[in-house]
Amino acid sequence: MADCSLPHDSLFLGFDTSTQSLKATILDSNLSIVETELINFDSNLPHYKTKDGVYRDTTVNGRIVSPTLMWVEAFDMMLLKLSRKIDFGKVAAVSGSAQQHGSVYWKNGSSVILSSLDPKKQLVEQLREAFSIKESPIWMDSSTTEQCMKIEEAVGGALELSRLTGSRAHERYTGPQIRRIFETQPEVYKNTERISLVSSFMASLLVGGYSCIDETDGAGMNLLDIKQKSWSKKALDATAPDLEEKLGKPAPAYAVAGLIAPYFVERFHFSSNCLVIQWSGDNPNSLAGLTLNSPGDLAISLGTSDTVFGITDKPQPSLEGHAFPSPVDTKGHMVMLCYKNGSLTREDIRNQYAEKSWDVFNKYLQQTPPLNDGKLGFYYKEHESLPPLPAGFHRYILQNFMGDSLDGVVDQEVNEFDAASEVRAIIEGQILSMRAHVERFGMPFPPRRLIVTGGASSNECILESIASIFGCDVYTVERPDSASSGAALRAAHGWVCNAKGSFIPFECIYKDRLEKTSFTSKLSAKAGDPTVVTKYALMMKKRMEIEKRLVEKLGRW
Ligand code: ADP
Ligand code: XUL
């Protein structure tokens, strides 16, 4: 493998513009974290009056946006804070993550503002008039159902759009958002010279010019042909006129977006050789930061929402999941599932049935047997998109289920289980759904390597259930934020690719010394009994049958 050593005494900087905060992680040339920093949008920038970093519009159903300028001001604040902690002159490369799908609309003429930033002033002062839309639609928005339907119809159906762009139309995806803006505010659309994702927007600030959208985050738009890695004419035509010129060309995630702009060299004393590596989405950068790099590697993030992502060389077009070009390779795909009902729904069951205590919740998990005596639950506190179902709880008992065959097994709907079974049913239900949808997506089973992250990964009983349903060892990591640390790791990787003049395998930068870096993971639960894994496969099959029935009866699509 190529020599991938990083220049001695250099630093690599990664950001994460997430929903609620802007985070930063700084790595040294041994890939150890030397500093982290965080700006919370609600508390550090209270004058924007956001709640959880967003505005929930009560006048338009499902509209959720964030003030674009708030991200700019947070960046000013972050750079000032970091300048007191580290020597920016040592930063060899910088990259970043951002919440996926959110979009920024640059007003006609704004490229001039961007390329002539005055180092004596803050960014926020100079970019006040740069946006044709001041409130960026973000991933939580669900106001574009009508546009989703029209786009799917125009390209030949949901599955066809998924085959082409990696996903069926989703309300939060950027294409439907753009179509809605074009339909409802045609003048604003006309007055927009460039549309960025939040990721390419932040990179644009750093290079002082419009940065490309990277191919991985670009696949979260319902616009990119994921095989060709270029904009799909069919999808563009289904979305809005003259769109291609407003998007610019996509670029690989490992590519150099440009040298850091003179603004940052003069104001913050960055080296003029500092490279800006393409920014990407938070989930793709988490994949990089969790050191997933080969087909069969899988991560489960148990956070506010639950996401499951991994690498495969053969994604199957799916109506539930998402496929993106790999953020860490020139071939292969990242596949992802995104559940809206994650920790908050687990908390709801904990509060209703387990005395509001994780200890009691865990005691119930330990008291009940794997497979829960055939009790199966579907718990949606929020409207769910995987599967597309409205809020509601559905409980079934599989009669005659012994785990060795589905012959003669019938499901009976019930109103409630005993408290301990409710707890096991939500955990098993969520994990069985993950396993079923991951397998449907063409991911190898069992996973080659499984890493669990996010707030609930501290719960060992949950990790044990994952190990026994997925039939493999479960690893966890201690780093708090895999998106910004993953971005810093990608900055280092982009630096190496640039130095070598071509793409270098991602793992080259940490291979053979992972334990000595901040990116190591630890074994947290051993693979479960294989006979139980097989029994779970049958339960999963039954669960998928019931899920299909529920979607046919109650689903929106
Ligand atoms: P975010 O997606 O907002 O970054 P986190 O990954 O920080 O969220 O996860 C926060 C969630 O972690 C909380 O909502 C909480 O329900 C969950 N959590 C924390 N500790 C436990 C635990 N011991 N067992 C299960 N869930 C937990
Ligand atoms: C993924 C998604 C979210 C955001 C959160 O499709 O919408 O996970 O990326 O930041």
Short mmCIF file of N, CA, C and O in Angstrom, two decimals, residues 214-324:
data_model
loop_
_atom_site.label_atom_id
_atom_site.label_comp_id
_atom_site.label_asym_id
_atom_site.label_seq_id
_atom_site.Cartn_x
_atom_site.Cartn_y
_atom_site.Cartn_z
N ASP A 214 -20.63 17.61 -3.60
CA ASP A 214 -19.91 16.33 -3.73
C ASP A 214 -20.89 15.22 -4.12
O ASP A 214 -22.08 15.31 -3.82
N GLU A 215 -20.35 14.20 -4.78
CA GLU A 215 -21.23 13.17 -5.37
C GLU A 215 -22.04 12.42 -4.32
O GLU A 215 -23.15 11.97 -4.59
N THR A 216 -21.49 12.29 -3.11
CA THR A 216 -22.21 11.52 -2.09
C THR A 216 -23.38 12.31 -1.54
O THR A 216 -24.52 11.84 -1.53
N ASP A 217 -23.12 13.54 -1.08
CA ASP A 217 -24.22 14.35 -0.55
C ASP A 217 -25.19 14.71 -1.69
O ASP A 217 -26.40 14.82 -1.48
N GLY A 218 -24.64 14.85 -2.90
CA GLY A 218 -25.47 15.17 -4.08
C GLY A 218 -26.51 14.09 -4.35
O GLY A 218 -27.57 14.36 -4.93
N ALA A 219 -26.23 12.86 -3.90
CA ALA A 219 -27.20 11.78 -4.11
C ALA A 219 -28.38 11.89 -3.14
O ALA A 219 -29.33 11.12 -3.24
N GLY A 220 -28.34 12.86 -2.25
CA GLY A 220 -29.48 13.09 -1.35
C GLY A 220 -30.42 14.14 -1.91
O GLY A 220 -31.11 14.83 -1.16
N MET A 221 -30.43 14.29 -3.24
CA MET A 221 -31.24 15.36 -3.84
C MET A 221 -32.33 14.85 -4.77
O MET A 221 -33.13 15.63 -5.27
N ASN A 222 -32.33 13.53 -5.07
CA ASN A 222 -33.20 13.00 -6.13
C ASN A 222 -32.88 13.64 -7.48
O ASN A 222 -33.76 13.82 -8.34
N LEU A 223 -31.61 13.97 -7.71
CA LEU A 223 -31.23 14.62 -8.96
C LEU A 223 -30.01 13.97 -9.63
O LEU A 223 -29.77 14.16 -10.82
N LEU A 224 -29.22 13.23 -8.84
CA LEU A 224 -27.96 12.71 -9.37
C LEU A 224 -28.15 11.28 -9.89
O LEU A 224 -28.75 10.46 -9.20
N ASP A 225 -27.63 11.03 -11.08
CA ASP A 225 -27.60 9.66 -11.60
C ASP A 225 -26.45 8.97 -10.85
O ASP A 225 -25.27 9.29 -11.07
N ILE A 226 -26.79 8.05 -9.95
CA ILE A 226 -25.73 7.54 -9.06
C ILE A 226 -24.75 6.61 -9.77
O ILE A 226 -23.66 6.36 -9.26
N LYS A 227 -25.13 6.11 -10.94
CA LYS A 227 -24.16 5.26 -11.66
C LYS A 227 -23.20 6.13 -12.44
O LYS A 227 -21.98 5.93 -12.42
N GLN A 228 -23.73 7.15 -13.12
CA GLN A 228 -22.88 8.04 -13.92
C GLN A 228 -22.17 9.09 -13.07
O GLN A 228 -21.22 9.73 -13.51
N LYS A 229 -22.68 9.32 -11.87
CA LYS A 229 -22.19 10.38 -10.97
C LYS A 229 -22.24 11.74 -11.66
O LYS A 229 -21.30 12.55 -11.58
N SER A 230 -23.32 11.96 -12.38
CA SER A 230 -23.55 13.29 -12.98
C SER A 230 -25.05 13.57 -12.85
O SER A 230 -25.84 12.65 -12.59
N TRP A 231 -25.44 14.81 -13.04
CA TRP A 231 -26.86 15.14 -12.89
C TRP A 231 -27.66 14.38 -13.93
O TRP A 231 -27.24 14.27 -15.10
N SER A 232 -28.81 13.87 -13.55
CA SER A 232 -29.65 13.12 -14.48
C SER A 232 -30.58 14.10 -15.19
O SER A 232 -31.34 14.83 -14.54
N LYS A 233 -30.54 14.10 -16.51
CA LYS A 233 -31.37 15.05 -17.28
C LYS A 233 -32.85 14.80 -16.98
O LYS A 233 -33.63 15.73 -16.79
N LYS A 234 -33.18 13.50 -16.89
CA LYS A 234 -34.57 13.12 -16.62
C LYS A 234 -35.04 13.71 -15.28
O LYS A 234 -36.12 14.28 -15.17
N ALA A 235 -34.20 13.57 -14.27
CA ALA A 235 -34.57 14.06 -12.93
C ALA A 235 -34.57 15.60 -12.91
O ALA A 235 -35.44 16.21 -12.29
N LEU A 236 -33.60 16.21 -13.60
CA LEU A 236 -33.56 17.69 -13.65
C LEU A 236 -34.84 18.21 -14.29
O LEU A 236 -35.49 19.12 -13.78
N ASP A 237 -35.21 17.58 -15.44
CA ASP A 237 -36.41 18.03 -16.15
C ASP A 237 -37.67 17.87 -15.31
O ASP A 237 -38.62 18.63 -15.44
N ALA A 238 -37.65 16.84 -14.45
CA ALA A 238 -38.84 16.59 -13.61
C ALA A 238 -38.91 17.58 -12.44
O ALA A 238 -39.89 17.61 -11.72
N THR A 239 -37.86 18.37 -12.26
CA THR A 239 -37.77 19.19 -11.03
C THR A 239 -38.02 20.68 -11.31
O THR A 239 -38.96 21.27 -10.79
N ALA A 240 -37.16 21.28 -12.12
CA ALA A 240 -37.32 22.73 -12.40
C ALA A 240 -36.48 23.09 -13.63
O ALA A 240 -35.48 22.42 -13.91
N PRO A 241 -36.85 24.17 -14.35
CA PRO A 241 -36.09 24.54 -15.56
C PRO A 241 -34.72 25.15 -15.21
O PRO A 241 -34.55 25.71 -14.12
N ASP A 242 -33.81 25.05 -16.13
CA ASP A 242 -32.46 25.67 -16.03
C ASP A 242 -31.76 25.30 -14.72
O ASP A 242 -31.00 26.10 -14.16
N LEU A 243 -32.02 24.11 -14.24
CA LEU A 243 -31.49 23.75 -12.93
C LEU A 243 -30.01 23.38 -12.98
O LEU A 243 -29.25 23.72 -12.06
N GLU A 244 -29.60 22.75 -14.08
CA GLU A 244 -28.23 22.25 -14.14
C GLU A 244 -27.22 23.38 -13.93
O GLU A 244 -26.26 23.25 -13.16
N GLU A 245 -27.50 24.52 -14.57
CA GLU A 245 -26.53 25.63 -14.44
C GLU A 245 -26.52 26.22 -13.02
O GLU A 245 -25.53 26.81 -12.59
N LYS A 246 -27.61 26.03 -12.30
CA LYS A 246 -27.64 26.55 -10.92
C LYS A 246 -26.94 25.60 -9.94
O LYS A 246 -26.69 25.96 -8.80
N LEU A 247 -26.70 24.37 -10.38
CA LEU A 247 -26.09 23.39 -9.47
C LEU A 247 -24.58 23.28 -9.62
O LEU A 247 -23.89 22.85 -8.70
N GLY A 248 -24.06 23.64 -10.79
CA GLY A 248 -22.63 23.42 -11.05
C GLY A 248 -22.38 21.92 -11.21
O GLY A 248 -23.30 21.11 -11.10
N LYS A 249 -21.13 21.57 -11.45
CA LYS A 249 -20.83 20.14 -11.66
C LYS A 249 -20.57 19.44 -10.32
O LYS A 249 -19.95 20.03 -9.45
N PRO A 250 -21.01 18.18 -10.17
CA PRO A 250 -20.64 17.47 -8.94
C PRO A 250 -19.17 17.05 -8.94
O PRO A 250 -18.55 16.99 -10.01
N ALA A 251 -18.62 16.80 -7.76
CA ALA A 251 -17.21 16.39 -7.66
C ALA A 251 -17.08 15.26 -6.64
O ALA A 251 -17.90 15.16 -5.73
N PRO A 252 -16.04 14.42 -6.78
CA PRO A 252 -15.88 13.35 -5.78
C PRO A 252 -15.60 13.92 -4.39
O PRO A 252 -15.02 15.01 -4.26
N ALA A 253 -15.98 13.17 -3.36
CA ALA A 253 -15.82 13.65 -1.98
C ALA A 253 -14.35 13.87 -1.61
O ALA A 253 -14.04 14.73 -0.79
N TYR A 254 -13.45 13.11 -2.22
CA TYR A 254 -12.04 13.25 -1.82
C TYR A 254 -11.32 14.39 -2.54
O TYR A 254 -10.17 14.70 -2.25
N ALA A 255 -12.03 15.05 -3.47
CA ALA A 255 -11.37 16.08 -4.30
C ALA A 255 -11.09 17.36 -3.52
O ALA A 255 -11.74 17.65 -2.51
N VAL A 256 -10.14 18.12 -4.03
CA VAL A 256 -9.85 19.44 -3.46
C VAL A 256 -10.88 20.43 -4.00
O VAL A 256 -11.08 20.53 -5.21
N ALA A 257 -11.55 21.15 -3.08
CA ALA A 257 -12.50 22.17 -3.52
C ALA A 257 -11.75 23.43 -3.93
O ALA A 257 -12.21 24.20 -4.77
N GLY A 258 -10.60 23.65 -3.32
CA GLY A 258 -9.78 24.81 -3.65
C GLY A 258 -8.83 25.11 -2.52
O GLY A 258 -8.84 24.43 -1.48
N LEU A 259 -8.01 26.12 -2.72
CA LEU A 259 -7.16 26.60 -1.61
C LEU A 259 -8.03 27.49 -0.74
O LEU A 259 -8.98 28.13 -1.22
N ILE A 260 -7.67 27.58 0.53
CA ILE A 260 -8.46 28.44 1.41
C ILE A 260 -8.38 29.89 0.92
O ILE A 260 -7.33 30.33 0.41
N ALA A 261 -9.50 30.62 1.01
CA ALA A 261 -9.55 31.97 0.45
C ALA A 261 -8.63 32.94 1.21
O ALA A 261 -8.41 32.76 2.42
N PRO A 262 -8.12 33.98 0.52
CA PRO A 262 -7.24 34.97 1.18
C PRO A 262 -7.88 35.55 2.45
O PRO A 262 -7.18 35.89 3.40
N TYR A 263 -9.21 35.65 2.47
CA TYR A 263 -9.91 36.17 3.64
C TYR A 263 -9.44 35.47 4.92
O TYR A 263 -9.14 36.11 5.93
N PHE A 264 -9.36 34.12 4.87
CA PHE A 264 -9.01 33.34 6.07
C PHE A 264 -7.51 33.39 6.37
O PHE A 264 -7.09 33.27 7.51
N VAL A 265 -6.75 33.58 5.31
CA VAL A 265 -5.29 33.70 5.49
C VAL A 265 -5.01 35.01 6.23
O VAL A 265 -4.26 35.05 7.21
N GLU A 266 -5.65 36.08 5.79
CA GLU A 266 -5.37 37.38 6.41
C GLU A 266 -6.02 37.53 7.78
O GLU A 266 -5.40 37.98 8.73
N ARG A 267 -7.27 37.08 7.89
CA ARG A 267 -8.00 37.31 9.14
C ARG A 267 -7.61 36.32 10.24
O ARG A 267 -7.51 36.68 11.41
N PHE A 268 -7.39 35.04 9.86
CA PHE A 268 -7.15 34.02 10.89
C PHE A 268 -5.77 33.37 10.77
O PHE A 268 -5.49 32.39 11.46
N HIS A 269 -4.97 33.83 9.84
CA HIS A 269 -3.59 33.34 9.68
C HIS A 269 -3.49 31.87 9.30
O HIS A 269 -2.60 31.15 9.76
N PHE A 270 -4.43 31.42 8.47
CA PHE A 270 -4.26 30.10 7.86
C PHE A 270 -3.10 30.21 6.87
O PHE A 270 -2.81 31.30 6.33
N SER A 271 -2.47 29.06 6.58
CA SER A 271 -1.45 29.04 5.54
C SER A 271 -2.15 29.20 4.18
O SER A 271 -3.25 28.64 3.99
N SER A 272 -1.52 29.89 3.26
CA SER A 272 -2.17 30.04 1.95
C SER A 272 -2.16 28.72 1.18
O SER A 272 -2.81 28.59 0.15
N ASN A 273 -1.41 27.70 1.69
CA ASN A 273 -1.42 26.37 1.04
C ASN A 273 -2.49 25.45 1.62
O ASN A 273 -2.60 24.30 1.21
N CYS A 274 -3.22 25.92 2.60
CA CYS A 274 -4.20 25.05 3.25
C CYS A 274 -5.27 24.63 2.23
O CYS A 274 -5.87 25.47 1.56
N LEU A 275 -5.49 23.31 2.15
CA LEU A 275 -6.45 22.79 1.18
C LEU A 275 -7.84 22.70 1.79
O LEU A 275 -7.98 22.29 2.95
N VAL A 276 -8.84 23.03 0.99
CA VAL A 276 -10.21 22.76 1.40
C VAL A 276 -10.65 21.53 0.62
O VAL A 276 -10.65 21.53 -0.61
N ILE A 277 -10.95 20.45 1.35
CA ILE A 277 -11.43 19.22 0.72
C ILE A 277 -12.95 19.30 0.68
O ILE A 277 -13.57 19.85 1.60
N GLN A 278 -13.55 18.76 -0.38
CA GLN A 278 -15.01 18.81 -0.51
C GLN A 278 -15.69 18.45 0.81
O GLN A 278 -15.32 17.47 1.45
N TRP A 279 -16.69 19.22 1.17
CA TRP A 279 -17.51 18.86 2.32
C TRP A 279 -18.53 17.81 1.86
O TRP A 279 -18.79 17.70 0.66
N SER A 280 -19.10 17.09 2.84
CA SER A 280 -20.13 16.11 2.47
C SER A 280 -21.20 16.05 3.56
O SER A 280 -21.18 16.86 4.49
N GLY A 281 -22.12 15.10 3.44
CA GLY A 281 -23.20 14.99 4.42
C GLY A 281 -22.71 14.42 5.74
O GLY A 281 -21.65 13.79 5.81
N ASP A 282 -23.49 14.63 6.80
CA ASP A 282 -23.06 14.14 8.12
C ASP A 282 -23.03 12.62 8.18
O ASP A 282 -22.09 12.03 8.74
N ASN A 283 -24.02 11.97 7.58
CA ASN A 283 -24.01 10.51 7.62
C ASN A 283 -22.84 9.94 6.82
O ASN A 283 -22.13 9.06 7.33
N PRO A 284 -22.58 10.41 5.60
CA PRO A 284 -21.38 9.92 4.89
C PRO A 284 -20.08 10.16 5.66
O PRO A 284 -19.21 9.29 5.72
N ASN A 285 -19.96 11.31 6.30
CA ASN A 285 -18.72 11.55 7.05
C ASN A 285 -18.66 10.70 8.31
O ASN A 285 -17.57 10.30 8.74
N SER A 286 -19.82 10.39 8.89
CA SER A 286 -19.80 9.47 10.04
C SER A 286 -19.32 8.11 9.59
O SER A 286 -18.57 7.44 10.30
N LEU A 287 -19.75 7.70 8.41
CA LEU A 287 -19.29 6.41 7.87
C LEU A 287 -17.76 6.42 7.78
O LEU A 287 -17.09 5.47 8.19
N ALA A 288 -17.22 7.53 7.29
CA ALA A 288 -15.75 7.64 7.20
C ALA A 288 -15.13 7.63 8.60
O ALA A 288 -14.15 6.93 8.86
N GLY A 289 -15.74 8.40 9.53
CA GLY A 289 -15.19 8.54 10.88
C GLY A 289 -15.29 7.26 11.70
O GLY A 289 -14.54 7.06 12.64
N LEU A 290 -16.23 6.40 11.33
CA LEU A 290 -16.35 5.11 12.04
C LEU A 290 -15.46 4.07 11.38
O LEU A 290 -15.52 2.89 11.72
N THR A 291 -14.68 4.50 10.43
CA THR A 291 -13.71 3.67 9.68
C THR A 291 -14.36 2.52 8.93
O THR A 291 -13.76 1.46 8.75
N LEU A 292 -15.60 2.72 8.49
CA LEU A 292 -16.20 1.73 7.60
C LEU A 292 -15.52 1.91 6.25
O LEU A 292 -15.41 3.04 5.76
N ASN A 293 -15.04 0.82 5.67
CA ASN A 293 -14.35 1.01 4.39
C ASN A 293 -14.53 -0.13 3.40
O ASN A 293 -14.09 -0.04 2.28
N SER A 294 -15.17 -1.24 3.82
CA SER A 294 -15.28 -2.38 2.90
C SER A 294 -16.71 -2.87 2.82
O SER A 294 -17.47 -2.72 3.80
N PRO A 295 -17.09 -3.51 1.69
CA PRO A 295 -18.44 -4.06 1.60
C PRO A 295 -18.73 -4.97 2.79
O PRO A 295 -17.88 -5.77 3.19
N GLY A 296 -19.90 -4.80 3.38
CA GLY A 296 -20.26 -5.61 4.54
C GLY A 296 -20.07 -4.89 5.86
O GLY A 296 -20.57 -5.32 6.89
N ASP A 297 -19.33 -3.76 5.87
CA ASP A 297 -19.20 -2.96 7.09
C ASP A 297 -20.52 -2.23 7.32
O ASP A 297 -21.07 -1.64 6.38
N LEU A 298 -20.98 -2.22 8.56
CA LEU A 298 -22.28 -1.61 8.85
C LEU A 298 -22.22 -0.81 10.16
O LEU A 298 -21.53 -1.21 11.10
N ALA A 299 -22.92 0.33 10.18
CA ALA A 299 -23.01 1.11 11.43
C ALA A 299 -24.48 1.38 11.74
O ALA A 299 -25.29 1.58 10.83
N ILE A 300 -24.79 1.35 13.03
CA ILE A 300 -26.14 1.72 13.48
C ILE A 300 -25.96 2.91 14.41
O ILE A 300 -25.20 2.83 15.38
N SER A 301 -26.62 4.01 14.09
CA SER A 301 -26.52 5.19 14.95
C SER A 301 -27.85 5.37 15.67
O SER A 301 -28.88 5.60 15.04
N LEU A 302 -27.83 5.21 17.00
CA LEU A 302 -29.06 5.31 17.79
C LEU A 302 -29.13 6.68 18.43
O LEU A 302 -28.69 6.87 19.57
N GLY A 303 -29.61 7.64 17.68
CA GLY A 303 -29.69 9.02 18.18
C GLY A 303 -31.13 9.47 18.25
O GLY A 303 -32.03 8.65 18.45
N THR A 304 -31.35 10.78 18.09
CA THR A 304 -32.71 11.30 18.08
C THR A 304 -33.51 10.53 17.04
O THR A 304 -34.61 10.05 17.29
N SER A 305 -32.93 10.45 15.83
CA SER A 305 -33.46 9.49 14.85
C SER A 305 -32.44 8.37 14.76
O SER A 305 -31.28 8.55 15.12
N ASP A 306 -32.86 7.21 14.30
CA ASP A 306 -31.92 6.09 14.13
C ASP A 306 -31.51 6.02 12.66
O ASP A 306 -32.39 6.06 11.78
N THR A 307 -30.23 5.93 12.40
CA THR A 307 -29.82 5.69 11.02
C THR A 307 -28.95 4.43 10.99
O THR A 307 -28.25 4.12 11.95
N VAL A 308 -29.02 3.75 9.88
CA VAL A 308 -28.23 2.54 9.67
C VAL A 308 -27.53 2.75 8.35
O VAL A 308 -28.17 3.12 7.36
N PHE A 309 -26.23 2.59 8.32
CA PHE A 309 -25.55 2.76 7.03
C PHE A 309 -24.38 1.82 6.89
O PHE A 309 -23.80 1.37 7.87
N GLY A 310 -24.07 1.54 5.64
CA GLY A 310 -23.00 0.59 5.40
C GLY A 310 -22.51 0.71 3.97
O GLY A 310 -22.93 1.59 3.22
N ILE A 311 -21.62 -0.22 3.61
CA ILE A 311 -21.04 -0.19 2.27
C ILE A 311 -21.42 -1.47 1.55
O ILE A 311 -21.38 -2.55 2.13
N THR A 312 -21.82 -1.33 0.31
CA THR A 312 -22.08 -2.51 -0.50
C THR A 312 -21.63 -2.24 -1.93
O THR A 312 -21.60 -1.09 -2.36
N ASP A 313 -21.26 -3.31 -2.65
CA ASP A 313 -20.93 -3.04 -4.05
C ASP A 313 -22.14 -3.21 -4.94
O ASP A 313 -22.12 -2.83 -6.10
N LYS A 314 -23.23 -3.78 -4.40
CA LYS A 314 -24.41 -4.01 -5.24
C LYS A 314 -25.69 -3.55 -4.54
O LYS A 314 -26.45 -4.36 -4.01
N PRO A 315 -25.97 -2.26 -4.50
CA PRO A 315 -27.22 -1.86 -3.85
C PRO A 315 -28.43 -2.26 -4.70
O PRO A 315 -28.38 -2.15 -5.91
N GLN A 316 -29.47 -2.78 -4.07
CA GLN A 316 -30.71 -3.08 -4.79
C GLN A 316 -31.58 -1.83 -4.74
O GLN A 316 -31.71 -1.25 -3.68
N PRO A 317 -32.18 -1.44 -5.88
CA PRO A 317 -33.07 -0.28 -5.80
C PRO A 317 -34.17 -0.55 -4.77
O PRO A 317 -34.71 -1.65 -4.74
N SER A 318 -34.42 0.41 -3.92
CA SER A 318 -35.37 0.14 -2.84
C SER A 318 -36.28 1.34 -2.63
O SER A 318 -35.91 2.47 -2.93
N LEU A 319 -37.48 1.07 -2.12
CA LEU A 319 -38.40 2.17 -1.86
C LEU A 319 -38.19 2.76 -0.47
O LEU A 319 -38.69 3.82 -0.16
N GLU A 320 -37.44 2.05 0.36
CA GLU A 320 -37.30 2.53 1.74
C GLU A 320 -35.96 3.17 2.03
O GLU A 320 -35.85 4.02 2.89
N GLY A 321 -34.92 2.71 1.33
CA GLY A 321 -33.58 3.14 1.71
C GLY A 321 -32.98 4.13 0.72
O GLY A 321 -33.64 4.58 -0.22
N HIS A 322 -31.74 4.48 0.97
CA HIS A 322 -31.03 5.45 0.14
C HIS A 322 -29.68 4.87 -0.27
O HIS A 322 -28.99 4.27 0.56
N ALA A 323 -29.31 5.09 -1.52
CA ALA A 323 -27.97 4.68 -1.96
C ALA A 323 -27.23 5.92 -2.44
O ALA A 323 -27.79 6.75 -3.16
N PHE A 324 -26.00 6.06 -1.98
CA PHE A 324 -25.14 7.19 -2.38
C PHE A 324 -23.83 6.63 -2.92
O PHE A 324 -23.36 5.60 -2.40
#
